[in-house]
Short mmCIF file of C-alpha atoms and ligand atoms in Angstrom, two decimals:
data_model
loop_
_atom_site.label_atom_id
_atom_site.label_comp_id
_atom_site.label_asym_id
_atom_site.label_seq_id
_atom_site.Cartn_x
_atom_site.Cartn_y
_atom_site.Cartn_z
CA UNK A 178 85.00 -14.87 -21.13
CA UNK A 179 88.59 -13.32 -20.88
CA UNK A 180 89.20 -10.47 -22.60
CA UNK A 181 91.97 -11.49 -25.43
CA UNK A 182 95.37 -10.34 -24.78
CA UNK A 183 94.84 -9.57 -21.29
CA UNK A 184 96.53 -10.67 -18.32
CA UNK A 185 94.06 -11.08 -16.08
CA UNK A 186 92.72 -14.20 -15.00
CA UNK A 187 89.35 -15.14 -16.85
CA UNK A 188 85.97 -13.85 -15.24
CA UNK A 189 82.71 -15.26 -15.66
CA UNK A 190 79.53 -13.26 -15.76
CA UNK A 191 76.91 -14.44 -13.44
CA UNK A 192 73.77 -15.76 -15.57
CA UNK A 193 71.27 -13.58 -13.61
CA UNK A 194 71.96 -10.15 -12.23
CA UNK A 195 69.96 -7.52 -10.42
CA UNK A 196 68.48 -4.70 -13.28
CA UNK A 197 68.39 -1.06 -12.06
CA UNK A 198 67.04 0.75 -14.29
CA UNK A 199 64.60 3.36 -13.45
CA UNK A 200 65.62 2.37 -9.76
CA UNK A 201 66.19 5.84 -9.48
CA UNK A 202 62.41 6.55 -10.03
CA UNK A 203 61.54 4.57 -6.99
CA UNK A 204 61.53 6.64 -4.15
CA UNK A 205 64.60 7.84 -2.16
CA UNK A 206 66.71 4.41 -0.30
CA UNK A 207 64.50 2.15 -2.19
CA UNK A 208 66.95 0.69 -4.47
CA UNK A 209 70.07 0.97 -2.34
CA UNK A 210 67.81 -1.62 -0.44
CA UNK A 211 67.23 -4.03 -3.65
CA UNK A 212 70.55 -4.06 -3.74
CA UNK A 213 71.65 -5.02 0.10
CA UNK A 214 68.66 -7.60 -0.13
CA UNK A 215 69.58 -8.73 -3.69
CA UNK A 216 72.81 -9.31 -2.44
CA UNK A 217 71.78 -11.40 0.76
CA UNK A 218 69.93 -13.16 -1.00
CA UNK A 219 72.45 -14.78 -2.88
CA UNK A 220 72.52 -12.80 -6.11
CA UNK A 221 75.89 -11.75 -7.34
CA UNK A 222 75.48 -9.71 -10.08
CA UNK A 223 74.45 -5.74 -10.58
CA UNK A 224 74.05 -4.20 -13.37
CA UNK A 225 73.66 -0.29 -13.42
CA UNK A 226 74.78 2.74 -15.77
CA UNK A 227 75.65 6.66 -14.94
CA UNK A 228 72.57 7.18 -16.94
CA UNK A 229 70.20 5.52 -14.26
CA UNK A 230 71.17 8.30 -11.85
CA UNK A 231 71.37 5.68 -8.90
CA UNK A 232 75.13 4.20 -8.77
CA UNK A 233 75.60 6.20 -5.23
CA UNK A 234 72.44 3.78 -4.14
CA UNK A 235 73.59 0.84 -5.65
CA UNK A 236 77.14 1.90 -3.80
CA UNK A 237 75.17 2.17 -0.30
CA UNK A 238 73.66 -1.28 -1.16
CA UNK A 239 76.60 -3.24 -1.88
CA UNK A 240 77.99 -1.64 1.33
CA UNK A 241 74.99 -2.23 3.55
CA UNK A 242 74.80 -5.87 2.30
CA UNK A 243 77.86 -6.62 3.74
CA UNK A 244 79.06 -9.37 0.71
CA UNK A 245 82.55 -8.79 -0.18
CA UNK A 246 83.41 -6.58 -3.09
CA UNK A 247 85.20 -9.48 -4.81
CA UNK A 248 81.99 -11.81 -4.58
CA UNK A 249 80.05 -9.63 -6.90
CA UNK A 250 79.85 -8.42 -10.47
CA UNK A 251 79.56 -5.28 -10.89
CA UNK A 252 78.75 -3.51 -14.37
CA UNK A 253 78.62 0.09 -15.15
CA UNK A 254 78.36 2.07 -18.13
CA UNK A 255 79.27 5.61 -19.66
CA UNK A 256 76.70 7.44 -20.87
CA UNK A 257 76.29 8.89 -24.52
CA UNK A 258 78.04 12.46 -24.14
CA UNK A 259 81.20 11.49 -22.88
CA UNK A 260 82.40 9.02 -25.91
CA UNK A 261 85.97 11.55 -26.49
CA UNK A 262 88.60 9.23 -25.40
CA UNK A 263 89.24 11.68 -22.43
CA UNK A 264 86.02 11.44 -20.67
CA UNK A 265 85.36 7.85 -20.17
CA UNK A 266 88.03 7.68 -18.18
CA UNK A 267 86.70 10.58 -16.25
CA UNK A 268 83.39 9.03 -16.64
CA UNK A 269 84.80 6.11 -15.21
CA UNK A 270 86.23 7.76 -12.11
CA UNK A 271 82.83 9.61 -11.75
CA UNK A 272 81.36 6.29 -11.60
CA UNK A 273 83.78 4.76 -9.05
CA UNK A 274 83.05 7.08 -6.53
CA UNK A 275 79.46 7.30 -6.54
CA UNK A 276 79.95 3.15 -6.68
CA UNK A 277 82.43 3.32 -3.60
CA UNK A 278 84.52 0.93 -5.09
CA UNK A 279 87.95 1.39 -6.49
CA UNK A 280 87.14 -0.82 -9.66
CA UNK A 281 84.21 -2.19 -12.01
CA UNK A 282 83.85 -6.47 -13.28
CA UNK A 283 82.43 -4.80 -16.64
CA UNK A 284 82.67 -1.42 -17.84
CA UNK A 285 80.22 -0.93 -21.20
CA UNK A 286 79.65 1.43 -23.67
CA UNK A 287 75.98 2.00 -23.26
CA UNK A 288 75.26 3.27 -26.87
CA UNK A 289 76.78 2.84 -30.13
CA UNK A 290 75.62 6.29 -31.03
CA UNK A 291 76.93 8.91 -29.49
CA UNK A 292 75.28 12.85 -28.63
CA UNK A 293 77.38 15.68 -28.27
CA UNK A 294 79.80 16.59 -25.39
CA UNK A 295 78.34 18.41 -22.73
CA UNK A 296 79.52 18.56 -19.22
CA UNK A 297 76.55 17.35 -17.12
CA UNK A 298 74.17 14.79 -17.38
CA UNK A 299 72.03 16.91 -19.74
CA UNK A 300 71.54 15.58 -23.90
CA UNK A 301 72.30 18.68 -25.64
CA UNK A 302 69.43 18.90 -28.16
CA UNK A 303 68.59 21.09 -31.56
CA UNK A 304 65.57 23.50 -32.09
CA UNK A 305 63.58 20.30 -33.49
CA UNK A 306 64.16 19.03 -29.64
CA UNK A 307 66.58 15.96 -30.78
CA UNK A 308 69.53 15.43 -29.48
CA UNK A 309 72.81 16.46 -31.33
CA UNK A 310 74.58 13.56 -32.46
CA UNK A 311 78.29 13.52 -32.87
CA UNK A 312 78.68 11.64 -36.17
CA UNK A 313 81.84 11.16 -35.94
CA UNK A 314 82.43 9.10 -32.88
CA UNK A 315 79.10 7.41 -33.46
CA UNK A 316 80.39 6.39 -36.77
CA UNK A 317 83.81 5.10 -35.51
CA UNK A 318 84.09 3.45 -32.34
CA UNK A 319 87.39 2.84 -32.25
CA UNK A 320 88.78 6.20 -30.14
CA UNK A 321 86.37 5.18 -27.72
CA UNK A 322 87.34 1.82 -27.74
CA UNK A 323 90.93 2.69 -26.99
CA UNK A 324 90.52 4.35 -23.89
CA UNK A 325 88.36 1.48 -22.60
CA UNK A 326 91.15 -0.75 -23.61
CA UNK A 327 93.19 1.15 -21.38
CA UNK A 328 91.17 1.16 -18.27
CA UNK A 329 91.70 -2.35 -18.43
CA UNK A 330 95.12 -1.72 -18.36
CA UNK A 331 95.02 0.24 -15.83
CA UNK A 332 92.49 -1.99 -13.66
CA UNK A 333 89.82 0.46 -13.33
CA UNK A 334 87.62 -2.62 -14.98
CA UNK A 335 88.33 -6.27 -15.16
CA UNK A 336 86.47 -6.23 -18.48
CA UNK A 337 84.60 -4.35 -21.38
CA UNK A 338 82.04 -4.67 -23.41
CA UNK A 339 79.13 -2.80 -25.09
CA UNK A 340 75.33 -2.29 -25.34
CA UNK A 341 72.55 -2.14 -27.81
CA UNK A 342 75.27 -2.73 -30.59
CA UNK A 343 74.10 -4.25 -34.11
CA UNK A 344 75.97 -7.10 -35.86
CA UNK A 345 77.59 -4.76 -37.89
CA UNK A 346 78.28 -2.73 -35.49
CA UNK A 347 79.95 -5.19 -33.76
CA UNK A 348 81.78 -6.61 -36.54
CA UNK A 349 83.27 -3.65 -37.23
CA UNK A 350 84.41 -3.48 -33.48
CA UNK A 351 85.56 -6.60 -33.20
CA UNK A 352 88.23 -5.46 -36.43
CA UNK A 353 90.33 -3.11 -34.13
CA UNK A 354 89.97 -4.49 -30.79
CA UNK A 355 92.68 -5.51 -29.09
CA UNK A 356 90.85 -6.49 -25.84
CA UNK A 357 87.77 -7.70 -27.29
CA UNK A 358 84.31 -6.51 -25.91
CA UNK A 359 83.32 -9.59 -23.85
CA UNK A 360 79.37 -8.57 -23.73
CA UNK A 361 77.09 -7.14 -25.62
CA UNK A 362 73.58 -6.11 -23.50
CA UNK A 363 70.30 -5.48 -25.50
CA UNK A 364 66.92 -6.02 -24.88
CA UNK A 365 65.65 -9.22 -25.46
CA UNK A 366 62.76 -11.38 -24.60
CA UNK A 367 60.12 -13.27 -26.16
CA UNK A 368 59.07 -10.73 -28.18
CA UNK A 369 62.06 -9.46 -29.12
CA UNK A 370 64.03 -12.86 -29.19
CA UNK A 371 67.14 -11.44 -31.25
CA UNK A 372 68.21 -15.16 -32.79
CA UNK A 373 70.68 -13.70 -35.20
CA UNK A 374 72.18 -11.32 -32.95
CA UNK A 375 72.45 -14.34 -30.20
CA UNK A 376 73.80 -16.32 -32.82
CA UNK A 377 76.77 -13.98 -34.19
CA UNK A 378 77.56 -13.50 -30.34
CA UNK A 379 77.76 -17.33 -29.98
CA UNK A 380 80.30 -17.64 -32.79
CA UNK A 381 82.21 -14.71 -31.11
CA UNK A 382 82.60 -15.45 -27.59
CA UNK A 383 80.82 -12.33 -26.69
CA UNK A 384 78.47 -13.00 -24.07
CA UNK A 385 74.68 -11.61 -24.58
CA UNK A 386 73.57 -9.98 -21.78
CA UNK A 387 69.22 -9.67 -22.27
CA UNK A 388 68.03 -6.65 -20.42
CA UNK A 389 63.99 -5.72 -19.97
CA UNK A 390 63.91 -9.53 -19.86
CA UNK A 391 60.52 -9.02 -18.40
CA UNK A 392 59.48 -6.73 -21.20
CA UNK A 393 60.03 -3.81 -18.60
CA UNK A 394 57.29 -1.26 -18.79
CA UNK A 395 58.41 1.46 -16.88
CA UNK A 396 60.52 4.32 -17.94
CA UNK A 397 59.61 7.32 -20.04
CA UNK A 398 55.68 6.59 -21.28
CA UNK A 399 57.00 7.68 -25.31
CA UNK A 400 59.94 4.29 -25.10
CA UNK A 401 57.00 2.23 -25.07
CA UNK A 402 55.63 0.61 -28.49
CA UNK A 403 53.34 -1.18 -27.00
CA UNK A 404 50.61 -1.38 -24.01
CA UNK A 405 50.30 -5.43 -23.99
CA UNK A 406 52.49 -6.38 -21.45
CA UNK A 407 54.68 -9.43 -21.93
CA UNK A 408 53.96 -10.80 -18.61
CA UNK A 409 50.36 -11.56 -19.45
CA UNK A 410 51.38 -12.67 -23.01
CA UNK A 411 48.90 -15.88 -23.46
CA UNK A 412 51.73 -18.75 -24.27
CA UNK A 413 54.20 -17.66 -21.30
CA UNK A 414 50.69 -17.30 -18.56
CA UNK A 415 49.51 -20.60 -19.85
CA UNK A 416 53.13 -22.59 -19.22
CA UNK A 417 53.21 -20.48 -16.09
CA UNK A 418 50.18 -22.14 -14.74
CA UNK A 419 50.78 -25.56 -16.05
CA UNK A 420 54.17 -25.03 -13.89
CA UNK A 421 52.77 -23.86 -11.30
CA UNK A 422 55.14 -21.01 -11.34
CA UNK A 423 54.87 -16.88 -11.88
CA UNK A 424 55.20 -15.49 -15.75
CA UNK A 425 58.30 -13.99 -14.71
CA UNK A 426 60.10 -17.45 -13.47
CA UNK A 427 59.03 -18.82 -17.19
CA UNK A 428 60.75 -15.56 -19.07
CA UNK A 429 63.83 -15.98 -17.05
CA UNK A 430 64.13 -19.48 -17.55
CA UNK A 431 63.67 -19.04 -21.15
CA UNK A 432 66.40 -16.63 -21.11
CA UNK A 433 68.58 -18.73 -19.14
CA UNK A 434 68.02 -22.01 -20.81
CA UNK A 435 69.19 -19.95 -24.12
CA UNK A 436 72.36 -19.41 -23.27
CA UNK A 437 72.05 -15.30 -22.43
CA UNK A 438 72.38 -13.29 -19.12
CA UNK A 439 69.24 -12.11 -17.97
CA UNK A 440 69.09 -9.10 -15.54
CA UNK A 441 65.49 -8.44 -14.50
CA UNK A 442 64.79 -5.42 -12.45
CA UNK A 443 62.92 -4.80 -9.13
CA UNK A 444 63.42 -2.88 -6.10
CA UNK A 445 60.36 -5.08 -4.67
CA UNK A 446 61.92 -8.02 -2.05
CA UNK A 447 59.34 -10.06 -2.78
CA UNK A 448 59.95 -10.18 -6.57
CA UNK A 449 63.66 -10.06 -6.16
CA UNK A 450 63.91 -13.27 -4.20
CA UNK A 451 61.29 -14.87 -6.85
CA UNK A 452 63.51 -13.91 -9.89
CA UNK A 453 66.28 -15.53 -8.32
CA UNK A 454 64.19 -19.03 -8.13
CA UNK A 455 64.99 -20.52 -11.39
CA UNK A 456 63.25 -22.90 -12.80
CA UNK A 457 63.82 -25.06 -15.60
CA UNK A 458 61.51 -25.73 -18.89
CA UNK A 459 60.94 -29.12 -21.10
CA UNK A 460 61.75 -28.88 -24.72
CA UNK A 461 57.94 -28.75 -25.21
CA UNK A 462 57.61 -25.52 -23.08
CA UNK A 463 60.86 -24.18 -24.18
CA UNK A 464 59.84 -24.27 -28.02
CA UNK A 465 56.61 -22.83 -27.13
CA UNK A 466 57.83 -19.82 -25.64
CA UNK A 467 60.54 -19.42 -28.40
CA UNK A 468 58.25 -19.97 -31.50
CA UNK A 469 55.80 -17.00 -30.23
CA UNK A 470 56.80 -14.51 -32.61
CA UNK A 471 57.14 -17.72 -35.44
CA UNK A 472 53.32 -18.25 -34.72
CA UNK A 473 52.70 -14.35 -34.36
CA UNK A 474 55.06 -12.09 -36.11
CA UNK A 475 52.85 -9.24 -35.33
CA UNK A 476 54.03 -9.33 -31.50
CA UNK A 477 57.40 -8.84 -32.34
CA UNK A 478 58.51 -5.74 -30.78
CA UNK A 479 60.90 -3.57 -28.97
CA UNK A 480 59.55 -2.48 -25.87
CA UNK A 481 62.41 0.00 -24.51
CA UNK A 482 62.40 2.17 -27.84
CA UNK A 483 64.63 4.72 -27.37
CA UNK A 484 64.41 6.14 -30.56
CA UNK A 485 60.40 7.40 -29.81
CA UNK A 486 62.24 9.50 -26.71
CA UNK A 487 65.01 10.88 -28.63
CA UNK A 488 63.69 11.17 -32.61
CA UNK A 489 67.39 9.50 -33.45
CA UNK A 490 67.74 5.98 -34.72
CA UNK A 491 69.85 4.92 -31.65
CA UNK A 492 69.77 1.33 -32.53
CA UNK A 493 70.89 1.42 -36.37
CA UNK A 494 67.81 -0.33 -37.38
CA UNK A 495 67.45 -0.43 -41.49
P1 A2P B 724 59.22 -3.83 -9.41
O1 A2P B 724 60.53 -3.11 -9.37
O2 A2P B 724 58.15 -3.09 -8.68
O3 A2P B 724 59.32 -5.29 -9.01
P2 A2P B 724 62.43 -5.58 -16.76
O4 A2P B 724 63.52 -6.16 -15.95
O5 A2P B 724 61.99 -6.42 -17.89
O6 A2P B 724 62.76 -4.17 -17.18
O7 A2P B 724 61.11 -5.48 -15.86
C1 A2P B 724 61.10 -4.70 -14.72
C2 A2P B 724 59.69 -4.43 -14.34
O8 A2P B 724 59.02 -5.64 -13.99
C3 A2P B 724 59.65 -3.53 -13.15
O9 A2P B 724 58.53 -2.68 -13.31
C4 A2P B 724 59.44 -4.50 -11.98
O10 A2P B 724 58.71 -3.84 -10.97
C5 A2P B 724 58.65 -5.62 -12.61
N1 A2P B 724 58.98 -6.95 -12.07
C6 A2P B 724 60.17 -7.41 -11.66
N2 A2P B 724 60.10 -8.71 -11.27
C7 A2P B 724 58.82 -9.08 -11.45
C8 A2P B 724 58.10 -10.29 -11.22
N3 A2P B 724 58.70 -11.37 -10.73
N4 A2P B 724 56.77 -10.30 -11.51
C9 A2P B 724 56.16 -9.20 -11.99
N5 A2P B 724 56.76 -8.04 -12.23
C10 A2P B 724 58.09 -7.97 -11.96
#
C-alpha cells in the first residue's frame, strides 16, 4: 500500500515478518541472533517497538546478517508516553540509532491510548498503581498523527500506520489523514479472529498486520486470560497431523491464506526457519480452523490483554 498523497514509490509489506516481542527477555545476544539468522534465512521482514527494549539487538542483527538495508522491512513503533507531537520525532531518532539505520519501512503508533509524558521508559502511574492517561491525546489522534505525517516527509519512515486501533478509532483517523495509516497491527488468531476489523481494513486499503499469531504466551503472567494454549487447541493439532505439519505452520497459513500479515515470534533457529515454511490449507481445513470460535464461542479470547497489566481499557473495548 502507498501512503496517499505521497511521493514515494509504493511499498509492499512482506506477508510474514520476524515478531520480537519479549526478545528482550531472552537472554543477552539471543535475539540480535534471531534476527541475523531470520534474515539469512530468507525472511525480510522485522517487526519491533521502543517498548520491547531490544531495537539495539535487532540493529546488531540486521548488521551481522549481512542483507542489505534496502532488502528488509523494518517496523518500529513509539511507545505510549511520547504521543506530544514533539517527541515522536525524538522518539523516532531514539529509535534510529539504537536500529543503526538512518530510516524505518513503517513507523506505528503502538497504542491508541496514550499515558502521560515522562522522560524515560517508565509509565507514570497514580496511587491506585494505574497508569496516568493523557485524555486528551488519547482522545484525539490527530496531533500525533501530524508529526508522523511529517516524518514521512522528511524520510525518517517510508510509511505509517498504527496498532491495536478499533474501527472507530480508525475511522475517525482515517477523517484527518492526509497520508493515510497503511497498517493497522493487532492481535489476531484463531481465537481472536477479528472478521469485522479485517473486513473494515479490507474496504480501506489498510493492511492488517496479526501479531501473537501463535497465541503468544509469554510476557507479563497478569496479560494472559487464559492458560489453554492455542497451539494445542484440538481443531488446529488435528489438521496439523492430518498435514503432517507443526500447529504453528497451520496458524500461519491460516493467517496468510486470510489475507493479513502474520509476524510470529522466536529467537529459537529451529522454529524460525519452520515459521518461514508455509504451507497451504484446502477450503475444508481452512473453514475448520476459521469456524472455531462459530462452533465454540467460549474460546474466543484475547490472549495479550493489556488492560489486566495496566487496569486501563487500552483497547476501547465496549
Ligand atoms: P521461542 O521464541 O522460544 O520460539 P507469538 O508470535 O504468537 O507471540 O508466539 C511466540 C511464542 O511462540 C514464543 O514463546 C515462541 O517461543 C513460540 N514459538 C514460536 N514459533 C513456534 C513454533 N513454530 N512452534 C511452537 N512455538 C513457537
Amino acid at each position: 500500500a502507498a501512503p496517499n498523497g505521497s511521493p514515494l514509490k509504493p511499498i509492499q509489506i512482506p506477508a510474514l515478518g520476524l515478531g520480537t516481542f519479549e526478545a528482550a527477555a531472552d537472554d543477552a545476544g539471543r535475539c540480535a541472533r534471531a534476527v541475523s539468522h531470520a534474515l539469512r534465512t530468507g525472511y525480510r521482514h522485522i517487526d519491533t517497538a521502543a517498548a520491547y527494549g531490544c531495537e539495539a539487538e535487532v540493529g546488531e542483527g540486521i548488521r551481522d546478517s549481512g542483507i542489505p538495508r534496502g532488502d528488509i522491512f523494518l517496523c518500529t513503533k513509539f511507545w505510549q508516553q511520547w504521543h506530544a507531537p514533539e517527541d515522536v520525532a525524538r522518539s523516532l531518532d531514539e529509535s534510529l540509532a539504537r536500529l543503526q539505520t538512518s530510516y524505518v519501512d513503517l513507523y506505528l503508533m503502538h497504542w491508541p491510548l496514550a499515558f502521560e509524558r515522562t522522560d524515560d521508559y517508565e509509565i507514570r502511574t497514580r496511587e491506585d498503581g494505574k497508569p496516568v492517561v493523557n485524555e486528551e491525546l488519547s482522545s484525539n489522534h490527530e496531533p500525533t498523527w501530524r508529526a508522523m505525517e511529517e516524518l514521512v516527509r522528511r524520510g525518517k519512515t517510508r510509511a505509517i500506520g498504527v496498532s491495536n486501533f478499533n474501527v472507530e478509532q480508525l475511522k475517525k483517523l482515517l477523517s484527518f489523514a492526509r497520508i493515510k495509516p497503511v497498517c493497522n497491527q493487532v492481535e489476531a488468531h484463531p481465537w481472536l479472529p477479528q472478521k469485522e476489523l479485517l473486513e473494515f481494513c479490507r474496504e480501506n486499503d489498510i493492511a492488517f498486520v496479526a501479531y501473537s499469531p501463535l497465541g503468544s504466551q509469554s510476557g507479563p503472567k497478569t496479560m494472559h486470560t487464559l492458560t489453554a494454549r492455542l497451539l494445542e487447541d484440538e481443531t488446529v493439532v488435528e489438521v496439523a497431523h492430518r498435514l503432517k505439519t507443526g500447529p504453528a505452520q497451520v496458524l500461519l497459513a491460516w493467517a496468510i491464506q486470510r489475507g493479513t500479515v502474520a509476524i510470529p515470534k522466536s529467537s529459537n533457529p529451529k522454529r524460525i526457519d519452520d515459521n518461514l515454511k508455509v504451507i497451504e490449507l484446502g477450503k475444508k481445513d481452512f473453514d475448520l480452523i476459521d469456524q472455531i470460535t462459530v462452533r465454540d464461542p467460549l474460546k474466543r479470547n484475547r490472549l495479550v490483554n493489556f488492560d489486566t497489566v495496566w487496569g486501563v481499557n487500552c483497547f476501547g473495548d465496549e
